[in-house]
Amino acid sequence: MQVKRAVVPVAGLGTRFLPATKAIPKEMLTIVDRPTIQYIVEEVVASGIKDVILVTASGKAAIENHFDYSFELETFLAQKGKLDLLRIVRHISNLINVVSVRQKEPLGLGHAVMVTEQVIGSEPFAVVLGDDLVDSQIPCVHQMVEVFDEYQESVVAVQEIPESETHRYGIVEGDEVAPGIFKVTRLIEKPPAGTTSSNLAIIGRYVLRPEIYDCLHRTLPGVGGEIQLTDALDILRKERALYAYRFDGKRYDAGDKFGFLQATVNLALEHPELGGPFKEYLKELVAKL
Ligand code: G1P
């Protein structure tokens, strides 16, 4: 079974970034020189996936437009001879094939995945959350697809977190069966500190078998009254198997203002043109602190 499609939920209101997100989807906020969602899509494409299912809501058309042709803009750039810019703009629209599915009510991440059932059907697929940016040599989704290929079971990406932060994540308990790979024995969504012995937190990358849909249909509202993907995965691991994979790379929580700033600074330092001058600027700044 080959992973050919990725689900990217983008229906959230982005209240943590108000007022910036009053009229702009949070996924369109810029990190260095491109919107956050483009980093996500570039990771997916670099992992060999071209078909992306966006789970959207009203007010999110800018995301679809970003990955579509823009006749007016392209004609203008061509007429003005601005061929470098034309190439950049065309590259974005050629990156992926987009299918949009509406999530009509904000009923949680599990529900957002559930509304893609008709589109995905009976194939395995990736789920990639826009709030989690992963900077890595090998794209995180690609690393996970390799684990999926080996085990032929669903895989969630995890990282170790301090015990005081368990209430912010889905937590995975499991047995390490190979370096960095755990057979999951229990999942808990956002447990209070001290209620789990595990410090393995799910970050927003999943490769799922289609059986997850059946589990989602049987998942009752959980934390926050929402249909939680974590709870559906806890059903899946009981009925088949589920693996957690400690990925290689640095993850930024771009859904949080401080994490967004960290991502901006680090990705600016890695930028091929801006990196050098920006580093010099930071050095001057630090010397004055
Ligand atoms: C979601 C998931 C959670 C996961 C997190 C990763 O939570 O429900 O299990 O750990 O993403 O970012 P959210 O951050 O949407 O509340």
PDB file of C-alpha atoms and ligand atoms in Angstrom:
ATOM      1  CA  MET A   1       0.000   0.000   0.000  1.00  0.00           C
ATOM      2  CA  GLN A   2       1.509   3.275  -1.142  1.00  0.00           C
ATOM      3  CA  VAL A   3       0.975   6.661   0.543  1.00  0.00           C
ATOM      4  CA  LYS A   4      -0.072   8.969  -2.284  1.00  0.00           C
ATOM      5  CA  ARG A   5      -2.200  11.602  -0.585  1.00  0.00           C
ATOM      6  CA  ALA A   6      -1.969  14.002   2.342  1.00  0.00           C
ATOM      7  CA  VAL A   7      -4.755  15.557   4.377  1.00  0.00           C
ATOM      8  CA  VAL A   8      -3.968  19.061   5.652  1.00  0.00           C
ATOM      9  CA  PRO A   9      -6.594  20.455   8.063  1.00  0.00           C
ATOM     10  CA  VAL A  10      -6.808  24.248   7.721  1.00  0.00           C
ATOM     11  CA  ALA A  11     -10.280  24.975   9.093  1.00  0.00           C
ATOM     12  CA  GLY A  12      -9.185  26.433  12.455  1.00  0.00           C
ATOM     13  CA  LEU A  13     -10.011  30.049  13.284  1.00  0.00           C
ATOM     14  CA  GLY A  14      -6.510  31.006  14.402  1.00  0.00           C
ATOM     15  CA  THR A  15      -7.715  32.894  17.461  1.00  0.00           C
ATOM     16  CA  ARG A  16      -4.256  32.674  19.058  1.00  0.00           C
ATOM     17  CA  PHE A  17      -2.959  35.075  16.401  1.00  0.00           C
ATOM     18  CA  LEU A  18      -5.677  37.712  16.578  1.00  0.00           C
ATOM     19  CA  PRO A  19      -5.774  40.454  15.398  1.00  0.00           C
ATOM     20  CA  ALA A  20      -3.393  39.281  12.609  1.00  0.00           C
ATOM     21  CA  THR A  21      -5.824  36.525  11.626  1.00  0.00           C
ATOM     22  CA  LYS A  22      -9.037  38.552  11.627  1.00  0.00           C
ATOM     23  CA  ALA A  23      -9.208  38.656   7.817  1.00  0.00           C
ATOM     24  CA  ILE A  24      -6.283  36.360   6.866  1.00  0.00           C
ATOM     25  CA  PRO A  25      -6.077  32.594   7.460  1.00  0.00           C
ATOM     26  CA  LYS A  26      -3.367  31.813  10.023  1.00  0.00           C
ATOM     27  CA  GLU A  27      -1.846  29.397   7.494  1.00  0.00           C
ATOM     28  CA  MET A  28      -1.084  32.422   5.277  1.00  0.00           C
ATOM     29  CA  LEU A  29       1.014  34.207   7.919  1.00  0.00           C
ATOM     30  CA  THR A  30       4.514  34.634   6.545  1.00  0.00           C
ATOM     31  CA  ILE A  31       7.632  32.986   7.893  1.00  0.00           C
ATOM     32  CA  VAL A  32      10.612  34.729   6.244  1.00  0.00           C
ATOM     33  CA  ASP A  33       9.408  34.792   2.618  1.00  0.00           C
ATOM     34  CA  ARG A  34       6.492  32.390   2.276  1.00  0.00           C
ATOM     35  CA  PRO A  35       3.274  31.497   4.066  1.00  0.00           C
ATOM     36  CA  THR A  36       3.432  28.792   6.733  1.00  0.00           C
ATOM     37  CA  ILE A  37       1.267  26.477   4.638  1.00  0.00           C
ATOM     38  CA  GLN A  38       3.865  26.500   1.851  1.00  0.00           C
ATOM     39  CA  TYR A  39       6.488  24.975   4.168  1.00  0.00           C
ATOM     40  CA  ILE A  40       3.988  22.210   4.952  1.00  0.00           C
ATOM     41  CA  VAL A  41       3.202  21.619   1.287  1.00  0.00           C
ATOM     42  CA  GLU A  42       6.904  21.640   0.349  1.00  0.00           C
ATOM     43  CA  GLU A  43       7.556  18.957   2.990  1.00  0.00           C
ATOM     44  CA  VAL A  44       4.723  16.847   1.583  1.00  0.00           C
ATOM     45  CA  VAL A  45       5.955  17.261  -2.010  1.00  0.00           C
ATOM     46  CA  ALA A  46       9.548  16.450  -0.999  1.00  0.00           C
ATOM     47  CA  SER A  47       8.125  13.247   0.504  1.00  0.00           C
ATOM     48  CA  GLY A  48       6.784  12.150  -2.902  1.00  0.00           C
ATOM     49  CA  ILE A  49       3.139  13.197  -2.377  1.00  0.00           C
ATOM     50  CA  LYS A  50       1.420  15.470  -4.935  1.00  0.00           C
ATOM     51  CA  ASP A  51      -2.251  15.144  -4.018  1.00  0.00           C
ATOM     52  CA  VAL A  52      -3.282  17.304  -1.061  1.00  0.00           C
ATOM     53  CA  ILE A  53      -6.719  17.351   0.517  1.00  0.00           C
ATOM     54  CA  LEU A  54      -7.301  20.648   2.305  1.00  0.00           C
ATOM     55  CA  VAL A  55      -9.968  20.539   5.011  1.00  0.00           C
ATOM     56  CA  THR A  56     -11.222  24.099   4.909  1.00  0.00           C
ATOM     57  CA  ALA A  57     -13.854  26.416   6.336  1.00  0.00           C
ATOM     58  CA  SER A  58     -15.229  29.759   5.213  1.00  0.00           C
ATOM     59  CA  GLY A  59     -12.648  32.525   4.955  1.00  0.00           C
ATOM     60  CA  LYS A  60      -9.887  30.184   3.791  1.00  0.00           C
ATOM     61  CA  ALA A  61     -10.008  30.832   0.030  1.00  0.00           C
ATOM     62  CA  ALA A  62      -6.603  32.561   0.121  1.00  0.00           C
ATOM     63  CA  ILE A  63      -4.969  29.166   0.757  1.00  0.00           C
ATOM     64  CA  GLU A  64      -6.579  27.588  -2.315  1.00  0.00           C
ATOM     65  CA  ASN A  65      -5.684  30.656  -4.383  1.00  0.00           C
ATOM     66  CA  HIS A  66      -2.066  30.472  -3.261  1.00  0.00           C
ATOM     67  CA  PHE A  67      -1.672  27.050  -4.896  1.00  0.00           C
ATOM     68  CA  ASP A  68      -3.715  27.918  -7.998  1.00  0.00           C
ATOM     69  CA  TYR A  69      -2.757  29.684 -11.232  1.00  0.00           C
ATOM     70  CA  SER A  70      -3.148  33.448 -11.107  1.00  0.00           C
ATOM     71  CA  PHE A  71      -3.836  34.477 -14.681  1.00  0.00           C
ATOM     72  CA  GLU A  72      -3.762  38.230 -14.039  1.00  0.00           C
ATOM     73  CA  LEU A  73      -0.551  38.170 -12.022  1.00  0.00           C
ATOM     74  CA  GLU A  74       1.226  35.822 -14.424  1.00  0.00           C
ATOM     75  CA  THR A  75       0.210  37.873 -17.480  1.00  0.00           C
ATOM     76  CA  PHE A  76       1.397  41.042 -15.758  1.00  0.00           C
ATOM     77  CA  LEU A  77       4.777  39.550 -14.801  1.00  0.00           C
ATOM     78  CA  ALA A  78       5.250  38.123 -18.316  1.00  0.00           C
ATOM     79  CA  GLN A  79       4.447  41.491 -19.962  1.00  0.00           C
ATOM     80  CA  LYS A  80       6.881  43.290 -17.674  1.00  0.00           C
ATOM     81  CA  GLY A  81       9.604  40.716 -18.381  1.00  0.00           C
ATOM     82  CA  LYS A  82       9.858  39.831 -14.688  1.00  0.00           C
ATOM     83  CA  LEU A  83      10.685  36.221 -15.481  1.00  0.00           C
ATOM     84  CA  ASP A  84      12.311  35.314 -12.145  1.00  0.00           C
ATOM     85  CA  LEU A  85       9.157  36.293 -10.278  1.00  0.00           C
ATOM     86  CA  LEU A  86       7.016  34.515 -12.867  1.00  0.00           C
ATOM     87  CA  ARG A  87       9.017  31.331 -12.290  1.00  0.00           C
ATOM     88  CA  ILE A  88       8.503  31.555  -8.502  1.00  0.00           C
ATOM     89  CA  VAL A  89       4.754  32.129  -8.884  1.00  0.00           C
ATOM     90  CA  ARG A  90       4.338  29.272 -11.402  1.00  0.00           C
ATOM     91  CA  HIS A  91       6.384  26.913  -9.228  1.00  0.00           C
ATOM     92  CA  ILE A  92       3.916  27.364  -6.364  1.00  0.00           C
ATOM     93  CA  SER A  93       0.861  26.643  -8.517  1.00  0.00           C
ATOM     94  CA  ASN A  94       2.501  23.548  -9.984  1.00  0.00           C
ATOM     95  CA  LEU A  95       3.484  22.070  -6.610  1.00  0.00           C
ATOM     96  CA  ILE A  96       0.333  20.087  -5.820  1.00  0.00           C
ATOM     97  CA  ASN A  97      -3.100  18.986  -6.954  1.00  0.00           C
ATOM     98  CA  VAL A  98      -5.601  20.375  -4.456  1.00  0.00           C
ATOM     99  CA  VAL A  99      -8.914  18.903  -3.401  1.00  0.00           C
ATOM    100  CA  SER A 100     -10.867  20.977  -0.879  1.00  0.00           C
ATOM    101  CA  VAL A 101     -13.342  19.497   1.557  1.00  0.00           C
ATOM    102  CA  ARG A 102     -15.388  21.620   3.913  1.00  0.00           C
ATOM    103  CA  GLN A 103     -15.532  20.955   7.627  1.00  0.00           C
ATOM    104  CA  LYS A 104     -18.905  22.489   8.280  1.00  0.00           C
ATOM    105  CA  GLU A 105     -18.628  22.590  12.061  1.00  0.00           C
ATOM    106  CA  PRO A 106     -15.526  22.956  14.268  1.00  0.00           C
ATOM    107  CA  LEU A 107     -15.872  19.555  15.939  1.00  0.00           C
ATOM    108  CA  GLY A 108     -12.181  18.730  16.364  1.00  0.00           C
ATOM    109  CA  LEU A 109      -9.196  17.227  14.558  1.00  0.00           C
ATOM    110  CA  GLY A 110     -10.753  13.754  14.435  1.00  0.00           C
ATOM    111  CA  HIS A 111     -13.816  15.240  12.767  1.00  0.00           C
ATOM    112  CA  ALA A 112     -11.616  17.151  10.270  1.00  0.00           C
ATOM    113  CA  VAL A 113     -10.022  13.852   9.222  1.00  0.00           C
ATOM    114  CA  MET A 114     -13.420  12.122   9.138  1.00  0.00           C
ATOM    115  CA  VAL A 115     -14.793  14.523   6.490  1.00  0.00           C
ATOM    116  CA  THR A 116     -12.088  13.342   4.040  1.00  0.00           C
ATOM    117  CA  GLU A 117     -13.368   9.754   4.040  1.00  0.00           C
ATOM    118  CA  GLN A 118     -15.163   9.969   0.665  1.00  0.00           C
ATOM    119  CA  VAL A 119     -12.074  11.434  -0.996  1.00  0.00           C
ATOM    120  CA  ILE A 120      -9.488   9.084   0.507  1.00  0.00           C
ATOM    121  CA  GLY A 121     -11.491   5.862   0.306  1.00  0.00           C
ATOM    122  CA  SER A 122      -9.447   2.767   1.119  1.00  0.00           C
ATOM    123  CA  GLU A 123      -5.852   3.923   0.803  1.00  0.00           C
ATOM    124  CA  PRO A 124      -3.304   4.904   3.446  1.00  0.00           C
ATOM    125  CA  PHE A 125      -2.711   8.649   3.724  1.00  0.00           C
ATOM    126  CA  ALA A 126      -0.675  11.238   5.601  1.00  0.00           C
ATOM    127  CA  VAL A 127      -2.133  13.874   7.931  1.00  0.00           C
ATOM    128  CA  VAL A 128      -0.002  16.983   8.316  1.00  0.00           C
ATOM    129  CA  LEU A 129      -0.888  19.776  10.742  1.00  0.00           C
ATOM    130  CA  GLY A 130       0.026  23.301   9.719  1.00  0.00           C
ATOM    131  CA  ASP A 131       0.930  24.410  13.241  1.00  0.00           C
ATOM    132  CA  ASP A 132       3.899  22.041  13.403  1.00  0.00           C
ATOM    133  CA  LEU A 133       6.841  22.978  11.212  1.00  0.00           C
ATOM    134  CA  VAL A 134       9.625  20.420  11.032  1.00  0.00           C
ATOM    135  CA  ASP A 135      13.064  21.414   9.843  1.00  0.00           C
ATOM    136  CA  SER A 136      14.998  18.266   8.911  1.00  0.00           C
ATOM    137  CA  GLN A 137      17.455  16.828   6.391  1.00  0.00           C
ATOM    138  CA  ILE A 138      14.996  14.136   5.327  1.00  0.00           C
ATOM    139  CA  PRO A 139      11.422  15.480   5.268  1.00  0.00           C
ATOM    140  CA  CYS A 140       9.508  14.241   8.325  1.00  0.00           C
ATOM    141  CA  VAL A 141       6.636  12.788   6.259  1.00  0.00           C
ATOM    142  CA  HIS A 142       9.187  10.894   4.143  1.00  0.00           C
ATOM    143  CA  GLN A 143      10.768   9.420   7.291  1.00  0.00           C
ATOM    144  CA  MET A 144       7.317   8.290   8.431  1.00  0.00           C
ATOM    145  CA  VAL A 145       6.382   6.759   5.089  1.00  0.00           C
ATOM    146  CA  GLU A 146       9.523   4.615   5.380  1.00  0.00           C
ATOM    147  CA  VAL A 147       8.368   3.367   8.797  1.00  0.00           C
ATOM    148  CA  PHE A 148       4.908   2.710   7.362  1.00  0.00           C
ATOM    149  CA  ASP A 149       6.427   0.770   4.441  1.00  0.00           C
ATOM    150  CA  GLU A 150       8.299  -1.446   6.884  1.00  0.00           C
ATOM    151  CA  TYR A 151       5.477  -2.149   9.367  1.00  0.00           C
ATOM    152  CA  GLN A 152       2.410  -1.628   7.125  1.00  0.00           C
ATOM    153  CA  GLU A 153       0.614  -0.129  10.133  1.00  0.00           C
ATOM    154  CA  SER A 154      -0.330   3.427  11.063  1.00  0.00           C
ATOM    155  CA  VAL A 155       2.449   5.661  12.399  1.00  0.00           C
ATOM    156  CA  VAL A 156       2.403   8.853  14.500  1.00  0.00           C
ATOM    157  CA  ALA A 157       5.394  11.178  14.870  1.00  0.00           C
ATOM    158  CA  VAL A 158       6.515  11.839  18.443  1.00  0.00           C
ATOM    159  CA  GLN A 159       9.049  13.894  20.308  1.00  0.00           C
ATOM    160  CA  GLU A 160      10.122  13.899  23.938  1.00  0.00           C
ATOM    161  CA  ILE A 161       8.702  16.749  26.002  1.00  0.00           C
ATOM    162  CA  PRO A 162       9.054  17.840  29.652  1.00  0.00           C
ATOM    163  CA  GLU A 163       6.496  16.245  32.009  1.00  0.00           C
ATOM    164  CA  SER A 164       5.034  19.682  32.755  1.00  0.00           C
ATOM    165  CA  GLU A 165       3.823  19.958  29.134  1.00  0.00           C
ATOM    166  CA  THR A 166       1.808  16.747  28.733  1.00  0.00           C
ATOM    167  CA  HIS A 167      -1.457  18.726  28.929  1.00  0.00           C
ATOM    168  CA  ARG A 168      -0.663  20.378  25.577  1.00  0.00           C
ATOM    169  CA  TYR A 169      -0.320  17.194  23.493  1.00  0.00           C
ATOM    170  CA  GLY A 170      -1.576  13.755  22.652  1.00  0.00           C
ATOM    171  CA  ILE A 171       0.683  11.438  24.673  1.00  0.00           C
ATOM    172  CA  VAL A 172       1.764   7.990  23.559  1.00  0.00           C
ATOM    173  CA  GLU A 173       2.761   5.110  25.830  1.00  0.00           C
ATOM    174  CA  GLY A 174       4.575   2.219  24.200  1.00  0.00           C
ATOM    175  CA  ASP A 175       7.461  -0.246  23.998  1.00  0.00           C
ATOM    176  CA  GLU A 176      10.541   0.552  21.926  1.00  0.00           C
ATOM    177  CA  VAL A 177      10.776  -2.213  19.311  1.00  0.00           C
ATOM    178  CA  ALA A 178      13.603  -0.664  17.241  1.00  0.00           C
ATOM    179  CA  PRO A 179      15.675   2.497  17.791  1.00  0.00           C
ATOM    180  CA  GLY A 180      13.175   5.379  17.883  1.00  0.00           C
ATOM    181  CA  ILE A 181      10.184   3.158  16.987  1.00  0.00           C
ATOM    182  CA  PHE A 182       7.579   2.291  19.624  1.00  0.00           C
ATOM    183  CA  LYS A 183       4.668  -0.137  19.505  1.00  0.00           C
ATOM    184  CA  VAL A 184       1.896   1.932  21.066  1.00  0.00           C
ATOM    185  CA  THR A 185       0.106   0.502  24.108  1.00  0.00           C
ATOM    186  CA  ARG A 186      -2.030   3.546  24.999  1.00  0.00           C
ATOM    187  CA  LEU A 187      -2.805   7.088  23.830  1.00  0.00           C
ATOM    188  CA  ILE A 188      -4.208   9.893  25.941  1.00  0.00           C
ATOM    189  CA  GLU A 189      -5.190  13.343  24.645  1.00  0.00           C
ATOM    190  CA  LYS A 190      -3.767  16.175  26.745  1.00  0.00           C
ATOM    191  CA  PRO A 191      -3.349  14.334  30.085  1.00  0.00           C
ATOM    192  CA  PRO A 192      -2.673  16.470  33.174  1.00  0.00           C
ATOM    193  CA  ALA A 193       0.968  16.327  34.388  1.00  0.00           C
ATOM    194  CA  GLY A 194       1.651  13.256  36.501  1.00  0.00           C
ATOM    195  CA  THR A 195      -1.093  11.065  35.010  1.00  0.00           C
ATOM    196  CA  THR A 196       1.137   9.287  32.475  1.00  0.00           C
ATOM    197  CA  SER A 197       4.616   7.836  32.795  1.00  0.00           C
ATOM    198  CA  SER A 198       5.413   8.699  29.172  1.00  0.00           C
ATOM    199  CA  ASN A 199       6.982  11.867  27.803  1.00  0.00           C
ATOM    200  CA  LEU A 200       6.372  11.011  24.135  1.00  0.00           C
ATOM    201  CA  ALA A 201       4.149  13.693  22.597  1.00  0.00           C
ATOM    202  CA  ILE A 202       2.452  13.465  19.215  1.00  0.00           C
ATOM    203  CA  ILE A 203       3.465  16.240  16.857  1.00  0.00           C
ATOM    204  CA  GLY A 204       1.313  16.959  13.839  1.00  0.00           C
ATOM    205  CA  ARG A 205       2.430  14.199  11.471  1.00  0.00           C
ATOM    206  CA  TYR A 206       0.529  10.952  10.961  1.00  0.00           C
ATOM    207  CA  VAL A 207       0.505   8.185   8.342  1.00  0.00           C
ATOM    208  CA  LEU A 208      -2.783   6.367   8.699  1.00  0.00           C
ATOM    209  CA  ARG A 209      -4.373   3.242   7.352  1.00  0.00           C
ATOM    210  CA  PRO A 210      -7.951   3.770   6.088  1.00  0.00           C
ATOM    211  CA  GLU A 211      -9.312   1.700   9.010  1.00  0.00           C
ATOM    212  CA  ILE A 212      -8.980   4.924  11.020  1.00  0.00           C
ATOM    213  CA  TYR A 213     -12.286   6.103   9.509  1.00  0.00           C
ATOM    214  CA  ASP A 214     -14.191   3.234  11.048  1.00  0.00           C
ATOM    215  CA  CYS A 215     -12.556   4.050  14.405  1.00  0.00           C
ATOM    216  CA  LEU A 216     -13.428   7.740  14.023  1.00  0.00           C
ATOM    217  CA  HIS A 217     -17.095   6.865  13.488  1.00  0.00           C
ATOM    218  CA  ARG A 218     -17.043   5.125  16.864  1.00  0.00           C
ATOM    219  CA  THR A 219     -15.168   7.903  18.691  1.00  0.00           C
ATOM    220  CA  LEU A 220     -17.178   9.883  21.227  1.00  0.00           C
ATOM    221  CA  PRO A 221     -16.421  13.537  21.966  1.00  0.00           C
ATOM    222  CA  GLY A 222     -13.383  13.776  24.240  1.00  0.00           C
ATOM    223  CA  VAL A 223     -11.216  16.607  25.579  1.00  0.00           C
ATOM    224  CA  GLY A 224     -12.901  19.977  24.918  1.00  0.00           C
ATOM    225  CA  GLY A 225     -16.051  18.210  23.705  1.00  0.00           C
ATOM    226  CA  GLU A 226     -14.280  17.531  20.365  1.00  0.00           C
ATOM    227  CA  ILE A 227     -13.841  14.343  18.321  1.00  0.00           C
ATOM    228  CA  GLN A 228     -10.161  13.694  19.001  1.00  0.00           C
ATOM    229  CA  LEU A 229      -7.951  11.894  16.487  1.00  0.00           C
ATOM    230  CA  THR A 230      -5.914  10.629  19.443  1.00  0.00           C
ATOM    231  CA  ASP A 231      -8.980   8.810  20.843  1.00  0.00           C
ATOM    232  CA  ALA A 232      -9.678   7.178  17.461  1.00  0.00           C
ATOM    233  CA  LEU A 233      -6.028   6.078  17.310  1.00  0.00           C
ATOM    234  CA  ASP A 234      -6.444   4.467  20.729  1.00  0.00           C
ATOM    235  CA  ILE A 235      -9.237   2.332  19.224  1.00  0.00           C
ATOM    236  CA  LEU A 236      -7.075   1.570  16.165  1.00  0.00           C
ATOM    237  CA  ARG A 237      -4.108   0.364  18.234  1.00  0.00           C
ATOM    238  CA  LYS A 238      -6.383  -2.039  20.126  1.00  0.00           C
ATOM    239  CA  GLU A 239      -7.907  -3.497  16.955  1.00  0.00           C
ATOM    240  CA  ARG A 240      -4.764  -3.596  14.754  1.00  0.00           C
ATOM    241  CA  ALA A 241      -1.480  -1.933  15.692  1.00  0.00           C
ATOM    242  CA  LEU A 242      -0.024   1.545  15.850  1.00  0.00           C
ATOM    243  CA  TYR A 243       3.593   2.692  15.895  1.00  0.00           C
ATOM    244  CA  ALA A 244       5.100   5.910  17.207  1.00  0.00           C
ATOM    245  CA  TYR A 245       8.217   7.213  15.500  1.00  0.00           C
ATOM    246  CA  ARG A 246      10.707   9.623  17.093  1.00  0.00           C
ATOM    247  CA  PHE A 247      11.563  11.629  13.982  1.00  0.00           C
ATOM    248  CA  ASP A 248      14.906  13.263  13.154  1.00  0.00           C
ATOM    249  CA  GLY A 249      14.588  17.030  12.980  1.00  0.00           C
ATOM    250  CA  LYS A 250      13.669  20.187  14.836  1.00  0.00           C
ATOM    251  CA  ARG A 251       9.995  20.960  15.328  1.00  0.00           C
ATOM    252  CA  TYR A 252       8.587  24.451  15.779  1.00  0.00           C
ATOM    253  CA  ASP A 253       5.158  25.128  17.228  1.00  0.00           C
ATOM    254  CA  ALA A 254       4.106  27.739  14.672  1.00  0.00           C
ATOM    255  CA  GLY A 255       0.615  27.798  16.196  1.00  0.00           C
ATOM    256  CA  ASP A 256       2.033  29.700  19.147  1.00  0.00           C
ATOM    257  CA  LYS A 257       3.410  33.248  18.967  1.00  0.00           C
ATOM    258  CA  PHE A 258       6.748  32.373  20.599  1.00  0.00           C
ATOM    259  CA  GLY A 259       7.177  29.211  18.490  1.00  0.00           C
ATOM    260  CA  PHE A 260       6.342  31.245  15.391  1.00  0.00           C
ATOM    261  CA  LEU A 261       9.104  33.728  16.278  1.00  0.00           C
ATOM    262  CA  GLN A 262      11.595  30.903  16.873  1.00  0.00           C
ATOM    263  CA  ALA A 263      10.735  29.410  13.478  1.00  0.00           C
ATOM    264  CA  THR A 264      11.116  32.812  11.826  1.00  0.00           C
ATOM    265  CA  VAL A 265      14.564  33.452  13.305  1.00  0.00           C
ATOM    266  CA  ASN A 266      15.901  29.950  12.654  1.00  0.00           C
ATOM    267  CA  LEU A 267      14.564  29.676   9.120  1.00  0.00           C
ATOM    268  CA  ALA A 268      15.846  33.187   8.333  1.00  0.00           C
ATOM    269  CA  LEU A 269      19.323  32.067   9.472  1.00  0.00           C
ATOM    270  CA  GLU A 270      19.105  29.113   7.056  1.00  0.00           C
ATOM    271  CA  HIS A 271      17.866  31.202   4.128  1.00  0.00           C
ATOM    272  CA  PRO A 272      20.354  31.078   1.205  1.00  0.00           C
ATOM    273  CA  GLU A 273      20.381  34.868   0.628  1.00  0.00           C
ATOM    274  CA  LEU A 274      19.195  36.369   3.913  1.00  0.00           C
ATOM    275  CA  GLY A 275      20.993  33.955   6.261  1.00  0.00           C
ATOM    276  CA  GLY A 276      24.462  35.592   6.145  1.00  0.00           C
ATOM    277  CA  PRO A 277      23.412  39.233   6.604  1.00  0.00           C
ATOM    278  CA  PHE A 278      20.762  38.275   9.168  1.00  0.00           C
ATOM    279  CA  LYS A 279      23.356  36.429  11.261  1.00  0.00           C
ATOM    280  CA  GLU A 280      25.603  39.518  11.248  1.00  0.00           C
ATOM    281  CA  TYR A 281      22.623  41.636  12.303  1.00  0.00           C
ATOM    282  CA  LEU A 282      21.783  39.264  15.161  1.00  0.00           C
ATOM    283  CA  LYS A 283      25.397  39.347  16.367  1.00  0.00           C
ATOM    284  CA  GLU A 284      25.295  43.159  16.501  1.00  0.00           C
ATOM    285  CA  LEU A 285      21.997  43.024  18.314  1.00  0.00           C
ATOM    286  CA  VAL A 286      23.217  40.495  20.883  1.00  0.00           C
ATOM    287  CA  ALA A 287      26.369  42.546  21.523  1.00  0.00           C
ATOM    288  CA  LYS A 288      24.132  45.478  22.547  1.00  0.00           C
ATOM    289  CA  LEU A 289      21.899  43.455  24.908  1.00  0.00           C
TER     290      LEU A 289
HETATM  291  C1  G1P B   1      -3.403  18.355  18.164  1.00  0.00           C
HETATM  292  C2  G1P B   1      -3.629  16.909  18.602  1.00  0.00           C
HETATM  293  C3  G1P B   1      -2.594  16.520  19.653  1.00  0.00           C
HETATM  294  C4  G1P B   1      -1.202  16.756  19.123  1.00  0.00           C
HETATM  295  C5  G1P B   1      -1.045  18.220  18.647  1.00  0.00           C
HETATM  296  C6  G1P B   1       0.285  18.418  17.942  1.00  0.00           C
HETATM  297  O1  G1P B   1      -3.697  19.198  19.254  1.00  0.00           O
HETATM  298  O2  G1P B   1      -4.954  16.779  19.118  1.00  0.00           O
HETATM  299  O3  G1P B   1      -2.764  15.160  19.976  1.00  0.00           O
HETATM  300  O4  G1P B   1      -0.261  16.474  20.128  1.00  0.00           O
HETATM  301  O5  G1P B   1      -2.072  18.563  17.713  1.00  0.00           O
HETATM  302  O6  G1P B   1       0.491  19.742  17.576  1.00  0.00           O
HETATM  303  P1  G1P B   1      -3.932  20.803  19.115  1.00  0.00           P
HETATM  304  O7  G1P B   1      -2.570  21.413  19.121  1.00  0.00           O
HETATM  305  O8  G1P B   1      -4.645  21.016  17.824  1.00  0.00           O
HETATM  306  O9  G1P B   1      -4.739  21.192  20.301  1.00  0.00           O
END
